[in-house]
Amino acid sequence: MAERILVVSNKDNDLDIIKKTLGRSGFGIDYSSVLCDIDSIISNNGIEAVLADYDFAGDKVAGWMTRLQEKKSRSCLILYGEKSSPENIAELIQKGAYGFIPRALLADRVYDTLMDGLENRKAFVEILAMMDEIKNINEKLEIEKTALGKRNRELDFINRLSYEVSYDLDWNRILRRIIDSGLLEIINSEAVSILYQLDSRWNFACCAPGGQNDGKRAEKLKIEAKQSVDKLFSICREGVSRAKPVLISGRLVLPLSPEGRLQGVLVIIPESRESYLDDNQEIFSTISNILSMSLDNAEKYQKVKKLTVRDGLTGIYNHMGFKEFMESEFLQARRYKKPLSLIMIDIDRFKTINDSLGHLAGDYVLRELVNCLKGNLRETDILSRYGVDEFALILHETDMQLAEILIQRALSASRDHNYEWKSEKIKVEVSFGIASVCELGDGDGTDELIAKADSRMYSKKRSEDLFFITDNEALPVPASV
């Protein structure tokens, strides 16, 4: 196909010279005597070169060159005329014109100048193609560099998260550990919340980076987390173990499903919703797996811990469990200046029951007494087996007056209870002593509180009449004994 040339001139003689010189060499000649925007003409007609009469085009030429350069045009611009000075010609060439032909030499030089210009333009086009290729390579490298940086940040986060939570047995600060591991460095989030079940209790925590963490906001996030759990249960009826991170109402929901049991969710409200899950499916699945494993470890630990702090006979906390709760509750009461009472309880003449009816009867009495007490205490009250026949009752935010009312109500139920072992009725009586944190000095601790309650309990026991057990009745011991 012949290369097309556009001639811009208002002189018929110039056109005749150019047609005569270039036409016989096979060039296609287009002609325009109107000073229009040649950029559109070049683009629509596949023009390889423009021969323009500078005396006719004048100031239009500078605009043409600018637009051709902006569009990275592949057309070559050659000027001719007779009114331009050498300085002006040099400036035009510097701005993008390939050459300038004096009008008097147009017939002699137009072919050679055009051929040189086209060759020059061909080399320029090749350079442009190379530059575009280099630019594309650099853009790809930049994309890969960005992706690699993102990947490195994700791997660093996963390493820190694994170190922080994989074997973390205490989930009270789990969300803080997740945030501290760098979650917000890889996820631009409006809010993050976690809802999980541990030891038969649902626990919730939330964090709104840079936003308000007020009660209303937290309650809203909690409701959304619960709704996410319900939705996941609905999605995963065929098998919870197949649960994957999903988008629910614009919320990214990561299931916590140790051993295939859905026990919680990590809910992230991303700042950007579009294709967020598809672009980050792998990292979200990894986070979900790490947290699920950690939750499983915490759950197993709680079960083992429960065995170590629970009394095997009565099911209430044992001495170790009592000590843990006592220390924790005591520190809370001191820190926030809240009332705290402790009641020490002892079964009177328990040894006599064991000696006369056997240890199984004694075990029966212990279980029945615990059931009577538990059935008449508040959920927040902590009952522990302190010794063989001794119990300790921690009463959260309770002063001595209220503690007295509570224990009397519980012991009244015990007195009305029918203790009967193999058709043998057993009379069970209990002594108790109450002490309160408000009675202690600044330097006193849990040992002093226990000692005070213990002392009061034994004072009551000593004040009661001693008696012998006969066949059917209790006889007071003579004062002389």
PDB file of C-alpha atoms in Angstrom, residues 350-449:
ATOM      1  CA  PHE A 350     -19.083 -34.740 110.229  1.00  0.00           C
ATOM      2  CA  LYS A 351     -16.612 -37.316 111.553  1.00  0.00           C
ATOM      3  CA  THR A 352     -19.415 -38.868 113.621  1.00  0.00           C
ATOM      4  CA  ILE A 353     -21.477 -39.372 110.452  1.00  0.00           C
ATOM      5  CA  ASN A 354     -18.558 -41.091 108.747  1.00  0.00           C
ATOM      6  CA  ASP A 355     -17.782 -43.256 111.792  1.00  0.00           C
ATOM      7  CA  SER A 356     -21.403 -44.311 112.425  1.00  0.00           C
ATOM      8  CA  LEU A 357     -22.773 -44.675 108.889  1.00  0.00           C
ATOM      9  CA  GLY A 358     -19.664 -44.972 106.743  1.00  0.00           C
ATOM     10  CA  HIS A 359     -17.806 -42.724 104.340  1.00  0.00           C
ATOM     11  CA  LEU A 360     -20.332 -43.241 101.547  1.00  0.00           C
ATOM     12  CA  ALA A 361     -22.952 -41.705 103.798  1.00  0.00           C
ATOM     13  CA  GLY A 362     -20.559 -38.835 104.448  1.00  0.00           C
ATOM     14  CA  ASP A 363     -20.127 -38.362 100.691  1.00  0.00           C
ATOM     15  CA  TYR A 364     -23.890 -38.324 100.308  1.00  0.00           C
ATOM     16  CA  VAL A 365     -24.223 -35.595 102.958  1.00  0.00           C
ATOM     17  CA  LEU A 366     -21.588 -33.463 101.235  1.00  0.00           C
ATOM     18  CA  ARG A 367     -23.333 -33.694  97.857  1.00  0.00           C
ATOM     19  CA  GLU A 368     -26.771 -32.991  99.281  1.00  0.00           C
ATOM     20  CA  LEU A 369     -25.560 -30.000 101.278  1.00  0.00           C
ATOM     21  CA  VAL A 370     -23.858 -28.548  98.209  1.00  0.00           C
ATOM     22  CA  ASN A 371     -27.078 -28.945  96.208  1.00  0.00           C
ATOM     23  CA  CYS A 372     -29.040 -27.139  98.937  1.00  0.00           C
ATOM     24  CA  LEU A 373     -26.541 -24.295  99.019  1.00  0.00           C
ATOM     25  CA  LYS A 374     -26.221 -23.920  95.244  1.00  0.00           C
ATOM     26  CA  GLY A 375     -29.996 -23.927  94.811  1.00  0.00           C
ATOM     27  CA  ASN A 376     -30.324 -20.906  97.069  1.00  0.00           C
ATOM     28  CA  LEU A 377     -27.336 -18.802  96.006  1.00  0.00           C
ATOM     29  CA  ARG A 378     -26.931 -16.264  93.220  1.00  0.00           C
ATOM     30  CA  GLU A 379     -25.210 -17.109  89.925  1.00  0.00           C
ATOM     31  CA  THR A 380     -22.354 -14.758  90.803  1.00  0.00           C
ATOM     32  CA  ASP A 381     -21.671 -16.439  94.155  1.00  0.00           C
ATOM     33  CA  ILE A 382     -18.684 -18.791  94.132  1.00  0.00           C
ATOM     34  CA  LEU A 383     -18.959 -21.926  96.271  1.00  0.00           C
ATOM     35  CA  SER A 384     -15.833 -24.038  96.828  1.00  0.00           C
ATOM     36  CA  ARG A 385     -14.893 -27.097  98.839  1.00  0.00           C
ATOM     37  CA  TYR A 386     -12.145 -25.821 101.131  1.00  0.00           C
ATOM     38  CA  GLY A 387     -11.430 -29.007 103.121  1.00  0.00           C
ATOM     39  CA  VAL A 388     -12.962 -32.402 103.850  1.00  0.00           C
ATOM     40  CA  ASP A 389     -16.117 -30.977 105.422  1.00  0.00           C
ATOM     41  CA  GLU A 390     -15.388 -27.278 104.984  1.00  0.00           C
ATOM     42  CA  PHE A 391     -16.664 -24.946 102.303  1.00  0.00           C
ATOM     43  CA  ALA A 392     -15.840 -21.387 101.294  1.00  0.00           C
ATOM     44  CA  LEU A 393     -18.368 -18.997  99.739  1.00  0.00           C
ATOM     45  CA  ILE A 394     -17.155 -15.861  97.922  1.00  0.00           C
ATOM     46  CA  LEU A 395     -19.863 -13.202  97.603  1.00  0.00           C
ATOM     47  CA  HIS A 396     -19.084 -10.624  94.907  1.00  0.00           C
ATOM     48  CA  GLU A 397     -20.092  -6.983  95.707  1.00  0.00           C
ATOM     49  CA  THR A 398     -21.782  -8.113  98.933  1.00  0.00           C
ATOM     50  CA  ASP A 399     -21.422  -6.541 102.372  1.00  0.00           C
ATOM     51  CA  MET A 400     -21.630  -8.488 105.645  1.00  0.00           C
ATOM     52  CA  GLN A 401     -25.288  -7.701 106.271  1.00  0.00           C
ATOM     53  CA  LEU A 402     -26.383  -9.053 102.903  1.00  0.00           C
ATOM     54  CA  ALA A 403     -23.989 -11.986 103.282  1.00  0.00           C
ATOM     55  CA  GLU A 404     -25.725 -12.937 106.539  1.00  0.00           C
ATOM     56  CA  ILE A 405     -29.128 -12.883 104.812  1.00  0.00           C
ATOM     57  CA  LEU A 406     -27.901 -15.016 101.921  1.00  0.00           C
ATOM     58  CA  ILE A 407     -26.261 -17.701 104.045  1.00  0.00           C
ATOM     59  CA  GLN A 408     -29.221 -17.914 106.402  1.00  0.00           C
ATOM     60  CA  ARG A 409     -31.539 -18.443 103.444  1.00  0.00           C
ATOM     61  CA  ALA A 410     -29.301 -21.176 102.030  1.00  0.00           C
ATOM     62  CA  LEU A 411     -28.902 -22.933 105.411  1.00  0.00           C
ATOM     63  CA  SER A 412     -32.634 -22.741 106.013  1.00  0.00           C
ATOM     64  CA  ALA A 413     -33.102 -24.814 102.873  1.00  0.00           C
ATOM     65  CA  SER A 414     -30.538 -27.271 104.214  1.00  0.00           C
ATOM     66  CA  ARG A 415     -32.341 -27.560 107.548  1.00  0.00           C
ATOM     67  CA  ASP A 416     -35.607 -28.291 105.744  1.00  0.00           C
ATOM     68  CA  HIS A 417     -33.951 -30.857 103.503  1.00  0.00           C
ATOM     69  CA  ASN A 418     -34.502 -34.563 104.224  1.00  0.00           C
ATOM     70  CA  TYR A 419     -31.070 -36.179 104.579  1.00  0.00           C
ATOM     71  CA  GLU A 420     -31.696 -39.914 104.449  1.00  0.00           C
ATOM     72  CA  TRP A 421     -29.143 -42.628 103.782  1.00  0.00           C
ATOM     73  CA  LYS A 422     -30.413 -46.198 103.442  1.00  0.00           C
ATOM     74  CA  SER A 423     -33.555 -45.421 105.437  1.00  0.00           C
ATOM     75  CA  GLU A 424     -31.398 -43.759 108.111  1.00  0.00           C
ATOM     76  CA  LYS A 425     -32.220 -40.111 108.696  1.00  0.00           C
ATOM     77  CA  ILE A 426     -29.208 -37.906 109.277  1.00  0.00           C
ATOM     78  CA  LYS A 427     -29.305 -34.633 111.138  1.00  0.00           C
ATOM     79  CA  VAL A 428     -27.004 -32.172 109.431  1.00  0.00           C
ATOM     80  CA  GLU A 429     -26.035 -28.948 111.153  1.00  0.00           C
ATOM     81  CA  VAL A 430     -23.656 -26.310 109.872  1.00  0.00           C
ATOM     82  CA  SER A 431     -21.543 -23.538 111.386  1.00  0.00           C
ATOM     83  CA  PHE A 432     -20.325 -20.514 109.466  1.00  0.00           C
ATOM     84  CA  GLY A 433     -18.267 -17.370 109.861  1.00  0.00           C
ATOM     85  CA  ILE A 434     -18.398 -14.179 107.772  1.00  0.00           C
ATOM     86  CA  ALA A 435     -15.637 -11.682 107.030  1.00  0.00           C
ATOM     87  CA  SER A 436     -15.560  -8.690 104.705  1.00  0.00           C
ATOM     88  CA  VAL A 437     -12.814  -6.836 102.874  1.00  0.00           C
ATOM     89  CA  CYS A 438     -13.919  -3.572 104.470  1.00  0.00           C
ATOM     90  CA  GLU A 439     -12.722  -4.909 107.844  1.00  0.00           C
ATOM     91  CA  LEU A 440      -9.142  -5.377 106.703  1.00  0.00           C
ATOM     92  CA  GLY A 441      -6.230  -3.015 106.978  1.00  0.00           C
ATOM     93  CA  ASP A 442      -4.426  -1.581 103.966  1.00  0.00           C
ATOM     94  CA  GLY A 443      -1.652  -4.164 104.189  1.00  0.00           C
ATOM     95  CA  ASP A 444      -3.927  -7.162 104.700  1.00  0.00           C
ATOM     96  CA  GLY A 445      -4.618  -9.720 101.979  1.00  0.00           C
ATOM     97  CA  THR A 446      -6.633 -12.853 101.286  1.00  0.00           C
ATOM     98  CA  ASP A 447      -4.932 -14.819 104.083  1.00  0.00           C
ATOM     99  CA  GLU A 448      -6.164 -12.318 106.669  1.00  0.00           C
ATOM    100  CA  LEU A 449      -9.679 -12.394 105.209  1.00  0.00           C
TER     101      LEU A 449
END
